[in-house]
């Protein structure tokens, strides 16, 4: 009877795992995959039932410097692991997984008297060769060896690198380096990786963080040491899901596309040259079947992602080798400003009759005006008793009348050349890129002004043309030319001097 009891006890104990001095027992089993076969796209409708998979379950480190601990309470670190390292799960407790390093060669029937009773799919053939890792938080692990897939065909969903939220455009410095997206080795985006990816590049998404702020991406849909070039974390608003191999092609003869805005019902026209490619991504659904590209019909409504380039006008400059770099944000104002030409005339009260005789020459200005530009005119009669002004007007007739028949000189506080130029500076702007052309008629008057006024006129894109109505060998007449020439060449881009044109 005692022998029977001893034999039964021996059988009973033999059917249970025999623990060695290490952390892995002879008959230690790994978790099985069961129904967790596919990494379905978040918020998609997954199949209600999947076939059980009895293979050993493998999980992966989802970050660099991923710590494993000796207990399931995060105590006593045992080591750190890189992103993508694979583990078998041999235990679960308190939100932690107990892990060993994954190696398919280690799986098999365990050695021992009762090894034939255990499955070779999720047991170790030799516990001595198993490398124990420790306990690691579940949230620090990637549960699948492949990227997000569509429940329709179980194929990976592609993403395109690009900002998908307008607010992100105002805070890109941390995430972009030129046209490259910076990858981080952790979901908190604290430690940058040594490699980058280009905007517009196709990538695959593997996992979101707990608060859905960041996402783990790679350039390959399957984890493989041979093919994976990079893996890292980025902000979720820096990538956009674009489906599976289905795109809309812009026809070669289509120069503009009319699109309905996402916000409101506004319609905008986009030039095809503004797109990064001639292919548009479908934004209507993510359960796209693989198919060849097709044309967009103009009589139907489609929801698409428009891959457009966005320039930061406040940070990008056009470099001017002569100085004064121009921001990209000023380009549109430059275009609008170039459509406006302001023509100004200065003459002295004592020369008004001689200037009036040149009215036919000034009338030729009207014949040379481009229909694609807008024009405004001003005139100033300079007198030491008081300057007379015609402010900027779009009336050519009013301008010519003022020059031909100027008003009588009346005393006012503005008098002389310097006040005339100060008034000209006040009625022109230096921030709208309008062209300004000044005709100054004189003989031997003193036309010297302060360098500050020279700079103010130069900043307003002034081109100066001086007409000397008469000249002689006298000192005053020569000084008129010298005064006109030296400072104006320094500050103004174009200077034309016409001595002795009129007698």
Tab-separated table of C-alpha atoms in Angstrom:
chain	number	residue	atom	x	y	z
A	1	UNK	CA	0.000	0.000	0.000
A	2	UNK	CA	2.847	2.397	0.826
A	3	UNK	CA	4.487	1.645	-2.533
A	4	UNK	CA	1.242	2.493	-4.352
A	5	UNK	CA	0.905	5.823	-2.524
A	6	UNK	CA	4.526	6.686	-3.289
A	7	UNK	CA	4.094	5.865	-6.990
A	8	UNK	CA	0.870	7.927	-7.274
A	9	UNK	CA	2.539	10.847	-5.488
A	10	UNK	CA	5.468	10.626	-7.913
A	11	UNK	CA	3.112	10.755	-10.904
A	12	UNK	CA	1.120	13.646	-9.388
A	13	UNK	CA	4.193	15.788	-8.766
A	14	UNK	CA	5.685	14.907	-12.144
A	15	UNK	CA	2.748	16.370	-14.010
A	16	UNK	CA	3.457	19.863	-12.629
A	17	UNK	CA	6.278	22.223	-13.685
A	18	UNK	CA	9.562	21.512	-12.022
A	19	UNK	CA	11.233	24.813	-11.170
A	20	UNK	CA	14.971	25.064	-11.292
A	21	UNK	CA	17.075	27.587	-9.490
A	22	UNK	CA	16.496	30.065	-12.370
A	23	UNK	CA	13.288	31.916	-13.296
A	24	UNK	CA	12.256	29.452	-16.052
A	25	UNK	CA	11.053	25.979	-15.163
A	26	UNK	CA	11.460	22.827	-17.192
A	27	UNK	CA	7.826	22.750	-18.248
A	28	UNK	CA	7.341	26.531	-18.414
A	29	UNK	CA	4.707	27.506	-21.018
A	30	UNK	CA	4.450	30.739	-22.980
A	31	UNK	CA	1.217	32.584	-23.664
A	32	UNK	CA	-0.502	31.675	-26.924
A	33	UNK	CA	-1.657	34.099	-29.615
A	34	UNK	CA	-5.245	32.812	-29.549
A	35	UNK	CA	-7.525	35.406	-31.221
A	36	UNK	CA	-5.020	38.278	-31.182
A	37	UNK	CA	-3.749	37.643	-34.687
A	38	UNK	CA	-4.260	40.983	-36.459
A	39	UNK	CA	-3.402	44.550	-35.495
A	40	UNK	CA	-6.607	46.152	-36.774
A	41	UNK	CA	-6.766	49.863	-37.547
A	42	UNK	CA	-8.051	51.812	-34.480
A	43	UNK	CA	-11.790	52.520	-34.401
A	44	UNK	CA	-12.384	50.064	-37.252
A	45	UNK	CA	-14.994	47.320	-36.979
A	46	UNK	CA	-13.023	44.135	-36.408
A	47	UNK	CA	-14.512	40.662	-37.046
A	48	UNK	CA	-16.466	39.350	-34.066
A	49	UNK	CA	-14.693	35.981	-34.114
A	50	UNK	CA	-11.249	34.867	-35.212
A	51	UNK	CA	-9.724	31.403	-35.241
A	52	UNK	CA	-7.577	30.603	-32.236
A	53	UNK	CA	-3.875	30.543	-32.970
A	54	UNK	CA	-1.977	28.193	-30.639
A	55	UNK	CA	1.489	29.478	-31.526
A	56	UNK	CA	3.632	31.180	-28.894
A	57	UNK	CA	2.772	34.824	-28.415
A	58	UNK	CA	5.564	37.303	-29.149
A	59	UNK	CA	5.605	40.910	-27.942
A	60	UNK	CA	8.120	43.651	-28.721
A	61	UNK	CA	9.708	46.573	-26.961
A	62	UNK	CA	8.020	49.747	-28.236
A	63	UNK	CA	10.787	52.166	-27.201
A	64	UNK	CA	14.487	52.459	-26.518
A	65	UNK	CA	15.856	52.175	-22.977
A	66	UNK	CA	12.850	50.016	-22.054
A	67	UNK	CA	13.486	48.746	-18.526
A	68	UNK	CA	12.737	45.255	-17.210
A	69	UNK	CA	12.391	44.684	-13.455
A	70	UNK	CA	12.884	41.789	-11.056
A	71	UNK	CA	9.317	42.080	-9.712
A	72	UNK	CA	5.866	42.923	-11.061
A	73	UNK	CA	5.945	46.176	-9.085
A	74	UNK	CA	8.652	47.976	-11.030
A	75	UNK	CA	11.410	47.302	-8.497
A	76	UNK	CA	15.110	46.548	-9.073
A	77	UNK	CA	15.833	47.083	-12.813
A	78	UNK	CA	17.473	44.123	-14.505
A	79	UNK	CA	18.284	45.653	-17.886
A	80	UNK	CA	17.249	47.948	-20.749
A	81	UNK	CA	16.088	46.950	-24.225
A	82	UNK	CA	15.836	48.655	-27.621
A	83	UNK	CA	12.759	49.258	-29.721
A	84	UNK	CA	11.729	46.183	-31.693
A	85	UNK	CA	13.366	43.552	-29.454
A	86	UNK	CA	11.176	40.429	-29.258
A	87	UNK	CA	10.046	38.523	-26.144
A	88	UNK	CA	7.914	35.545	-25.156
A	89	UNK	CA	5.338	36.100	-22.393
A	90	UNK	CA	5.578	33.533	-19.584
A	91	UNK	CA	3.619	35.349	-16.870
A	92	UNK	CA	1.200	38.201	-16.197
A	93	UNK	CA	0.604	40.146	-13.000
A	94	UNK	CA	-0.288	43.641	-11.802
A	95	UNK	CA	-0.181	45.215	-15.275
A	96	UNK	CA	3.230	43.642	-16.016
A	97	UNK	CA	4.311	40.813	-18.302
A	98	UNK	CA	7.022	38.349	-17.313
A	99	UNK	CA	9.271	37.979	-20.341
A	100	UNK	CA	12.073	35.936	-21.833
A	101	UNK	CA	13.918	36.636	-25.068
A	102	UNK	CA	12.172	35.220	-28.121
A	103	UNK	CA	13.957	32.669	-30.286
A	104	UNK	CA	12.019	30.090	-32.363
A	105	UNK	CA	14.914	27.636	-31.998
A	106	UNK	CA	14.201	27.380	-28.268
A	107	UNK	CA	10.654	26.084	-28.747
A	108	UNK	CA	9.955	22.353	-28.620
A	109	UNK	CA	8.961	19.568	-26.296
A	110	UNK	CA	10.637	20.030	-22.933
A	111	UNK	CA	13.237	17.567	-21.786
A	112	UNK	CA	11.998	15.368	-19.000
A	113	UNK	CA	10.084	12.266	-18.202
A	114	UNK	CA	6.739	13.863	-19.043
A	115	UNK	CA	7.879	16.168	-21.871
A	116	UNK	CA	5.842	14.230	-24.407
A	117	UNK	CA	2.679	15.513	-22.677
A	118	UNK	CA	3.426	19.196	-23.565
A	119	UNK	CA	2.937	21.050	-26.846
A	120	UNK	CA	6.118	21.941	-28.754
A	121	UNK	CA	4.498	25.223	-29.936
A	122	UNK	CA	4.662	27.074	-26.624
A	123	UNK	CA	7.246	25.262	-24.483
A	124	UNK	CA	11.028	25.346	-24.342
A	125	UNK	CA	13.078	22.366	-25.406
A	126	UNK	CA	15.983	23.345	-23.145
A	127	UNK	CA	15.350	25.752	-20.276
A	128	UNK	CA	19.081	26.290	-19.784
A	129	UNK	CA	19.306	28.164	-23.088
A	130	UNK	CA	16.400	30.509	-22.321
A	131	UNK	CA	17.456	34.102	-21.580
A	132	UNK	CA	15.343	35.566	-18.809
A	133	UNK	CA	14.363	39.262	-19.193
A	134	UNK	CA	12.151	40.111	-16.214
A	135	UNK	CA	8.917	41.995	-15.657
A	136	UNK	CA	7.991	44.822	-18.024
A	137	UNK	CA	4.894	47.105	-18.048
A	138	UNK	CA	2.270	46.064	-20.601
A	139	UNK	CA	1.984	49.632	-21.888
A	140	UNK	CA	5.655	49.540	-22.880
A	141	UNK	CA	5.153	46.654	-25.270
A	142	UNK	CA	4.019	46.229	-28.850
A	143	UNK	CA	1.650	43.284	-29.166
A	144	UNK	CA	1.943	42.647	-32.915
A	145	UNK	CA	4.750	42.128	-35.386
A	146	UNK	CA	2.928	44.057	-38.124
A	147	UNK	CA	1.458	47.505	-38.719
A	148	UNK	CA	-2.224	48.459	-38.548
A	149	UNK	CA	-4.286	46.480	-41.064
A	150	UNK	CA	-7.732	46.902	-42.569
A	151	UNK	CA	-10.377	44.416	-41.348
A	152	UNK	CA	-11.558	44.100	-44.957
A	153	UNK	CA	-8.482	42.405	-46.358
A	154	UNK	CA	-6.020	42.173	-43.429
A	155	UNK	CA	-3.472	44.263	-45.343
A	156	UNK	CA	-1.465	47.149	-43.968
A	157	UNK	CA	-2.844	50.707	-44.080
A	158	UNK	CA	-0.434	53.289	-45.426
A	159	UNK	CA	0.262	56.711	-43.983
A	160	UNK	CA	1.784	59.768	-45.588
A	161	UNK	CA	4.087	62.089	-43.654
A	162	UNK	CA	2.461	65.512	-43.509
A	163	UNK	CA	0.639	67.846	-41.138
A	164	UNK	CA	-3.049	66.901	-40.824
A	165	UNK	CA	-4.099	69.657	-38.398
A	166	UNK	CA	-3.863	73.379	-39.101
A	167	UNK	CA	-2.899	74.212	-35.509
A	168	UNK	CA	0.255	72.109	-35.861
A	169	UNK	CA	1.554	74.472	-38.573
A	170	UNK	CA	2.280	77.024	-35.853
A	171	UNK	CA	4.439	74.649	-33.796
A	172	UNK	CA	6.701	72.657	-36.086
A	173	UNK	CA	10.195	73.510	-34.888
A	174	UNK	CA	10.331	70.577	-32.492
A	175	UNK	CA	9.253	68.020	-35.081
A	176	UNK	CA	10.727	69.182	-38.393
A	177	UNK	CA	14.262	69.805	-39.530
A	178	UNK	CA	13.932	71.422	-42.937
A	179	UNK	CA	11.770	69.025	-44.954
A	180	UNK	CA	12.546	66.045	-42.693
A	181	UNK	CA	10.413	64.684	-39.863
A	182	UNK	CA	12.311	63.904	-36.666
A	183	UNK	CA	11.705	60.478	-35.091
A	184	UNK	CA	11.828	59.971	-31.334
A	185	UNK	CA	12.801	56.850	-29.396
A	186	UNK	CA	9.980	57.183	-26.846
A	187	UNK	CA	6.254	58.083	-26.927
A	188	UNK	CA	6.928	61.220	-24.869
A	189	UNK	CA	9.015	62.628	-27.754
A	190	UNK	CA	11.949	63.447	-25.490
A	191	UNK	CA	14.887	61.672	-27.144
A	192	UNK	CA	15.393	62.143	-30.920
A	193	UNK	CA	16.526	59.221	-33.048
A	194	UNK	CA	19.586	59.606	-35.311
A	195	UNK	CA	17.524	59.150	-38.478
A	196	UNK	CA	14.800	61.219	-40.137
A	197	UNK	CA	12.138	60.757	-42.808
A	198	UNK	CA	11.063	63.149	-45.551
A	199	UNK	CA	7.686	64.849	-45.775
A	200	UNK	CA	5.411	63.077	-48.229
A	201	UNK	CA	7.083	59.707	-47.583
A	202	UNK	CA	4.895	56.614	-47.091
A	203	UNK	CA	5.120	54.945	-43.671
A	204	UNK	CA	3.208	52.416	-41.551
A	205	UNK	CA	1.745	52.853	-38.080
A	206	UNK	CA	2.076	50.184	-35.380
A	207	UNK	CA	0.766	51.613	-32.128
A	208	UNK	CA	-0.733	54.684	-30.484
A	209	UNK	CA	0.197	55.861	-27.028
A	210	UNK	CA	-2.328	55.736	-24.179
A	211	UNK	CA	-3.630	59.285	-24.706
A	212	UNK	CA	-3.582	59.141	-28.525
A	213	UNK	CA	-1.022	61.921	-28.903
A	214	UNK	CA	1.855	60.018	-30.491
A	215	UNK	CA	2.210	57.030	-32.790
A	216	UNK	CA	4.919	54.436	-33.466
A	217	UNK	CA	5.812	54.256	-37.171
A	218	UNK	CA	8.171	52.385	-39.476
A	219	UNK	CA	8.981	52.259	-43.179
A	220	UNK	CA	8.059	48.547	-43.328
A	221	UNK	CA	4.665	46.898	-42.707
A	222	UNK	CA	6.300	43.908	-40.982
A	223	UNK	CA	8.896	43.856	-38.214
A	224	UNK	CA	12.023	42.336	-39.668
A	225	UNK	CA	15.651	42.931	-38.839
A	226	UNK	CA	16.618	42.587	-42.489
A	227	UNK	CA	14.150	45.040	-44.039
A	228	UNK	CA	13.282	47.622	-41.353
A	229	UNK	CA	15.307	50.795	-41.855
A	230	UNK	CA	13.817	52.887	-39.068
A	231	UNK	CA	11.260	52.752	-36.278
A	232	UNK	CA	10.276	55.570	-33.952
A	233	UNK	CA	7.605	57.774	-32.435
A	234	UNK	CA	6.093	60.919	-33.951
A	235	UNK	CA	3.191	63.215	-33.126
A	236	UNK	CA	-0.120	61.883	-34.455
A	237	UNK	CA	-0.889	65.110	-36.296
A	238	UNK	CA	2.280	64.708	-38.381
A	239	UNK	CA	1.016	61.718	-40.390
A	240	UNK	CA	-2.209	60.999	-42.290
A	241	UNK	CA	-3.795	57.638	-43.116
A	242	UNK	CA	-4.132	57.341	-46.913
A	243	UNK	CA	-5.531	53.835	-47.371
A	244	UNK	CA	-4.272	50.995	-49.518
A	245	UNK	CA	-2.940	51.442	-53.042
A	246	UNK	CA	-5.914	53.460	-54.295
A	247	UNK	CA	-5.337	57.004	-55.493
A	248	UNK	CA	-6.973	59.611	-57.704
A	249	UNK	CA	-4.866	60.745	-60.618
A	250	UNK	CA	-4.809	64.358	-61.819
A	251	UNK	CA	-5.097	64.393	-65.593
A	252	UNK	CA	-2.160	66.037	-67.426
A	253	UNK	CA	-4.418	68.662	-69.028
A	254	UNK	CA	-6.015	69.670	-65.689
A	255	UNK	CA	-4.404	72.900	-64.500
A	256	UNK	CA	-6.821	73.762	-61.685
A	257	UNK	CA	-8.977	71.718	-59.313
A	258	UNK	CA	-12.096	73.124	-57.670
A	259	UNK	CA	-12.464	71.809	-54.122
A	260	UNK	CA	-15.108	72.301	-51.460
A	261	UNK	CA	-13.602	73.373	-48.161
A	262	UNK	CA	-13.840	71.089	-45.141
A	263	UNK	CA	-14.902	74.056	-43.018
A	264	UNK	CA	-18.087	75.626	-44.375
A	265	UNK	CA	-19.139	75.439	-47.987
A	266	UNK	CA	-16.465	77.634	-49.534
A	267	UNK	CA	-14.993	76.508	-52.841
A	268	UNK	CA	-11.330	77.012	-53.585
A	269	UNK	CA	-9.345	76.568	-56.765
A	270	UNK	CA	-5.986	74.820	-56.468
A	271	UNK	CA	-3.375	74.828	-59.221
A	272	UNK	CA	-2.012	71.362	-59.966
A	273	UNK	CA	1.550	72.691	-59.697
A	274	UNK	CA	0.945	73.308	-55.974
A	275	UNK	CA	0.556	69.580	-55.264
A	276	UNK	CA	3.519	67.431	-54.309
A	277	UNK	CA	2.454	64.835	-56.876
A	278	UNK	CA	-0.216	64.196	-59.508
A	279	UNK	CA	-1.892	61.621	-57.265
A	280	UNK	CA	-4.446	62.421	-54.559
A	281	UNK	CA	-5.218	60.127	-51.631
A	282	UNK	CA	-8.696	58.874	-50.813
A	283	UNK	CA	-9.971	60.200	-47.472
A	284	UNK	CA	-13.424	58.652	-47.638
A	285	UNK	CA	-12.664	55.282	-46.056
A	286	UNK	CA	-9.751	53.211	-44.844
A	287	UNK	CA	-11.115	49.824	-45.876
A	288	UNK	CA	-9.894	50.237	-49.433
A	289	UNK	CA	-9.386	47.267	-51.664
A	290	UNK	CA	-6.190	47.072	-53.675
A	291	UNK	CA	-6.868	48.351	-57.172
A	292	UNK	CA	-5.305	50.358	-59.936
A	293	UNK	CA	-5.536	54.146	-59.958
A	294	UNK	CA	-8.492	55.750	-61.676
A	295	UNK	CA	-9.503	59.179	-62.883
A	296	UNK	CA	-11.675	61.569	-60.911
A	297	UNK	CA	-14.912	62.353	-62.713
A	298	UNK	CA	-15.906	65.992	-62.563
A	299	UNK	CA	-19.609	65.339	-62.001
A	300	UNK	CA	-19.214	63.442	-58.728
A	301	UNK	CA	-18.148	64.402	-55.220
A	302	UNK	CA	-15.054	62.803	-53.721
A	303	UNK	CA	-13.368	63.129	-50.365
A	304	UNK	CA	-9.624	63.337	-50.888
A	305	UNK	CA	-6.471	64.390	-49.090
A	306	UNK	CA	-4.684	67.181	-50.936
A	307	UNK	CA	-0.890	66.799	-50.520
A	308	UNK	CA	0.073	70.473	-50.712
A	309	UNK	CA	3.265	72.228	-49.642
A	310	UNK	CA	2.990	74.935	-46.991
A	311	UNK	CA	5.599	77.682	-46.707
A	312	UNK	CA	6.289	79.492	-43.461
A	313	UNK	CA	6.302	83.066	-44.699
A	314	UNK	CA	7.686	84.410	-41.425
A	315	UNK	CA	10.693	82.113	-41.346
A	316	UNK	CA	11.668	81.744	-45.011
A	317	UNK	CA	13.479	84.500	-46.849
A	318	UNK	CA	14.532	85.362	-50.358
A	319	UNK	CA	18.200	86.196	-49.961
A	320	UNK	CA	19.256	89.468	-51.529
A	321	UNK	CA	23.022	89.531	-52.082
A	322	UNK	CA	22.909	93.328	-51.872
A	323	UNK	CA	21.200	93.198	-48.477
A	324	UNK	CA	17.645	93.551	-47.255
A	325	UNK	CA	16.355	89.962	-47.369
A	326	UNK	CA	12.644	89.605	-48.137
A	327	UNK	CA	10.320	87.241	-46.261
A	328	UNK	CA	8.212	84.810	-48.261
A	329	UNK	CA	5.134	86.246	-46.538
A	330	UNK	CA	5.818	89.518	-48.367
A	331	UNK	CA	5.670	87.958	-51.829
A	332	UNK	CA	1.939	88.481	-52.286
A	333	UNK	CA	2.202	92.054	-51.053
A	334	UNK	CA	5.086	92.554	-53.471
A	335	UNK	CA	2.936	91.283	-56.332
A	336	UNK	CA	0.068	93.557	-55.358
A	337	UNK	CA	2.386	96.496	-54.773
A	338	UNK	CA	4.027	96.105	-58.154
A	339	UNK	CA	0.642	96.739	-59.739
A	340	UNK	CA	0.706	100.315	-58.398
A	341	UNK	CA	2.863	103.116	-59.838
A	342	UNK	CA	2.966	106.557	-58.205
A	343	UNK	CA	4.328	109.429	-60.322
A	344	UNK	CA	5.453	112.595	-58.538
A	345	UNK	CA	6.578	115.958	-59.945
A	346	UNK	CA	8.627	118.584	-58.090
A	347	UNK	CA	9.283	122.035	-59.531
A	348	UNK	CA	10.137	125.459	-58.190
A	349	UNK	CA	7.756	128.423	-58.206
A	350	UNK	CA	10.169	130.585	-60.211
A	351	UNK	CA	10.292	127.890	-62.927
A	352	UNK	CA	6.544	127.232	-63.182
A	353	UNK	CA	6.148	128.827	-66.615
A	354	UNK	CA	9.003	126.812	-68.118
A	355	UNK	CA	7.652	123.620	-66.605
A	356	UNK	CA	4.200	124.411	-67.989
A	357	UNK	CA	5.663	124.385	-71.497
A	358	UNK	CA	6.634	120.736	-70.982
A	359	UNK	CA	3.051	119.634	-70.474
A	360	UNK	CA	2.982	117.808	-73.818
A	361	UNK	CA	5.943	115.698	-72.722
A	362	UNK	CA	4.146	114.792	-69.518
A	363	UNK	CA	1.022	113.925	-71.487
A	364	UNK	CA	3.060	111.219	-73.197
A	365	UNK	CA	3.190	109.497	-69.836
A	366	UNK	CA	-0.487	108.653	-70.262
A	367	UNK	CA	0.214	107.047	-73.629
A	368	UNK	CA	2.854	104.770	-72.110
A	369	UNK	CA	0.845	103.607	-69.110
A	370	UNK	CA	0.296	99.846	-68.946
A	371	UNK	CA	-3.330	98.694	-68.696
A	372	UNK	CA	-2.219	96.077	-66.149
A	373	UNK	CA	-1.101	98.649	-63.580
A	374	UNK	CA	-2.792	101.300	-61.502
A	375	UNK	CA	-1.441	104.848	-61.464
A	376	UNK	CA	-1.586	107.765	-59.059
A	377	UNK	CA	-0.140	111.250	-59.462
A	378	UNK	CA	1.066	114.003	-57.171
A	379	UNK	CA	2.725	117.392	-57.709
A	380	UNK	CA	4.581	119.855	-55.507
A	381	UNK	CA	5.497	123.462	-56.276
A	382	UNK	CA	8.398	124.451	-54.025
A	383	UNK	CA	8.618	127.984	-52.682
A	384	UNK	CA	10.400	129.590	-49.764
A	385	UNK	CA	7.148	131.392	-48.952
A	386	UNK	CA	5.116	128.191	-48.829
A	387	UNK	CA	4.937	124.944	-50.798
A	388	UNK	CA	1.795	124.101	-52.772
A	389	UNK	CA	0.744	120.425	-52.904
A	390	UNK	CA	-1.460	118.227	-55.022
A	391	UNK	CA	-1.875	114.998	-52.970
A	392	UNK	CA	-1.863	111.618	-54.705
A	393	UNK	CA	-4.805	111.313	-57.078
A	394	UNK	CA	-5.768	108.883	-59.812
A	395	UNK	CA	-6.933	111.791	-62.001
A	396	UNK	CA	-4.400	112.455	-64.758
A	397	UNK	CA	-6.292	115.580	-65.866
A	398	UNK	CA	-6.173	117.118	-62.392
A	399	UNK	CA	-2.439	116.408	-62.225
A	400	UNK	CA	-1.718	118.043	-65.597
A	401	UNK	CA	-3.883	121.053	-64.714
A	402	UNK	CA	-1.916	121.625	-61.504
A	403	UNK	CA	1.410	121.544	-63.378
A	404	UNK	CA	0.234	123.750	-66.241
A	405	UNK	CA	-1.601	126.269	-64.061
A	406	UNK	CA	-0.261	125.981	-60.516
A	407	UNK	CA	-2.057	127.834	-57.718
A	408	UNK	CA	-0.813	131.130	-56.368
A	409	UNK	CA	1.774	130.884	-53.663
A	410	UNK	CA	0.271	131.301	-50.226
A	411	UNK	CA	2.191	131.412	-47.014
A	412	UNK	CA	2.246	128.227	-44.931
A	413	UNK	CA	4.609	126.562	-42.533
A	414	UNK	CA	5.812	124.032	-45.150
A	415	UNK	CA	8.391	125.762	-47.308
A	416	UNK	CA	11.487	124.751	-49.215
A	417	UNK	CA	13.018	121.563	-50.563
A	418	UNK	CA	13.353	119.681	-47.273
A	419	UNK	CA	9.699	120.169	-46.331
A	420	UNK	CA	8.672	119.071	-49.831
A	421	UNK	CA	10.523	115.771	-49.425
A	422	UNK	CA	9.204	115.276	-45.891
A	423	UNK	CA	5.661	115.621	-47.222
A	424	UNK	CA	6.460	113.143	-50.000
A	425	UNK	CA	7.667	110.612	-47.433
A	426	UNK	CA	4.492	111.049	-45.384
A	427	UNK	CA	2.127	110.377	-48.289
A	428	UNK	CA	3.942	107.235	-49.500
A	429	UNK	CA	4.233	103.904	-47.679
A	430	UNK	CA	7.316	101.769	-47.142
A	431	UNK	CA	5.501	98.466	-46.545
A	432	UNK	CA	3.477	97.932	-49.707
A	433	UNK	CA	6.186	97.636	-52.404
A	434	UNK	CA	4.605	100.238	-54.683
A	435	UNK	CA	6.830	101.812	-57.336
A	436	UNK	CA	7.472	105.537	-57.026
A	437	UNK	CA	8.879	107.720	-59.798
A	438	UNK	CA	9.914	111.314	-59.057
A	439	UNK	CA	10.581	113.994	-61.693
A	440	UNK	CA	12.425	116.991	-60.250
A	441	UNK	CA	12.724	120.109	-62.435
A	442	UNK	CA	15.201	122.833	-61.561
A	443	UNK	CA	18.063	125.053	-62.663
A	444	UNK	CA	20.567	125.992	-60.022
A	445	UNK	CA	18.608	125.627	-56.788
A	446	UNK	CA	19.992	123.965	-53.674
A	447	UNK	CA	18.355	120.510	-53.540
A	448	UNK	CA	20.449	119.001	-50.742
A	449	UNK	CA	18.525	117.149	-48.033
A	450	UNK	CA	19.373	115.111	-44.932
A	451	UNK	CA	20.704	111.556	-45.325
A	452	UNK	CA	17.744	110.355	-43.253
A	453	UNK	CA	15.362	111.563	-45.976
A	454	UNK	CA	17.492	109.833	-48.611
A	455	UNK	CA	17.092	106.552	-46.727
A	456	UNK	CA	13.352	107.052	-46.300
A	457	UNK	CA	12.917	107.572	-50.043
A	458	UNK	CA	15.105	104.586	-50.891
A	459	UNK	CA	12.993	102.338	-48.633
A	460	UNK	CA	9.940	103.376	-50.669
A	461	UNK	CA	11.354	102.187	-54.005
A	462	UNK	CA	11.863	105.667	-55.443
A	463	UNK	CA	13.426	106.170	-58.861
A	464	UNK	CA	14.710	109.706	-59.324
A	465	UNK	CA	14.873	111.642	-62.581
A	466	UNK	CA	16.372	115.137	-62.525
A	467	UNK	CA	15.710	117.675	-65.282
A	468	UNK	CA	17.935	120.749	-65.413
A	469	UNK	CA	15.896	123.302	-67.321
A	470	UNK	CA	18.929	125.402	-68.165
A	471	UNK	CA	22.599	125.263	-67.354
A	472	UNK	CA	25.709	127.358	-67.633
A	473	UNK	CA	29.254	127.264	-66.399
A	474	UNK	CA	28.347	129.010	-63.198
A	475	UNK	CA	29.097	127.454	-59.831
A	476	UNK	CA	25.424	127.262	-58.778
A	477	UNK	CA	24.458	125.401	-61.931
A	478	UNK	CA	27.260	122.874	-61.465
A	479	UNK	CA	26.372	122.412	-57.805
A	480	UNK	CA	22.826	121.478	-58.859
A	481	UNK	CA	24.223	118.539	-60.845
A	482	UNK	CA	26.649	117.452	-58.143
A	483	UNK	CA	24.035	117.673	-55.404
A	484	UNK	CA	21.655	115.627	-57.512
A	485	UNK	CA	24.203	112.985	-58.389
A	486	UNK	CA	26.253	111.938	-55.376
A	487	UNK	CA	23.767	111.219	-52.538
A	488	UNK	CA	20.998	109.909	-54.797
A	489	UNK	CA	23.238	107.314	-56.419
A	490	UNK	CA	24.110	106.047	-52.940
A	491	UNK	CA	20.552	105.505	-51.745
A	492	UNK	CA	18.354	105.115	-54.856
A	493	UNK	CA	18.529	102.311	-57.365
A	494	UNK	CA	18.004	104.331	-60.546
A	495	UNK	CA	19.165	107.858	-61.233
A	496	UNK	CA	18.826	109.712	-64.517
A	497	UNK	CA	20.203	113.210	-64.993
A	498	UNK	CA	19.317	115.249	-68.077
A	499	UNK	CA	21.300	118.499	-68.207
A	500	UNK	CA	20.694	121.017	-70.951
A	501	UNK	CA	17.645	119.256	-72.363
A	502	UNK	CA	15.690	122.459	-72.424
A	503	UNK	CA	16.899	126.025	-72.903
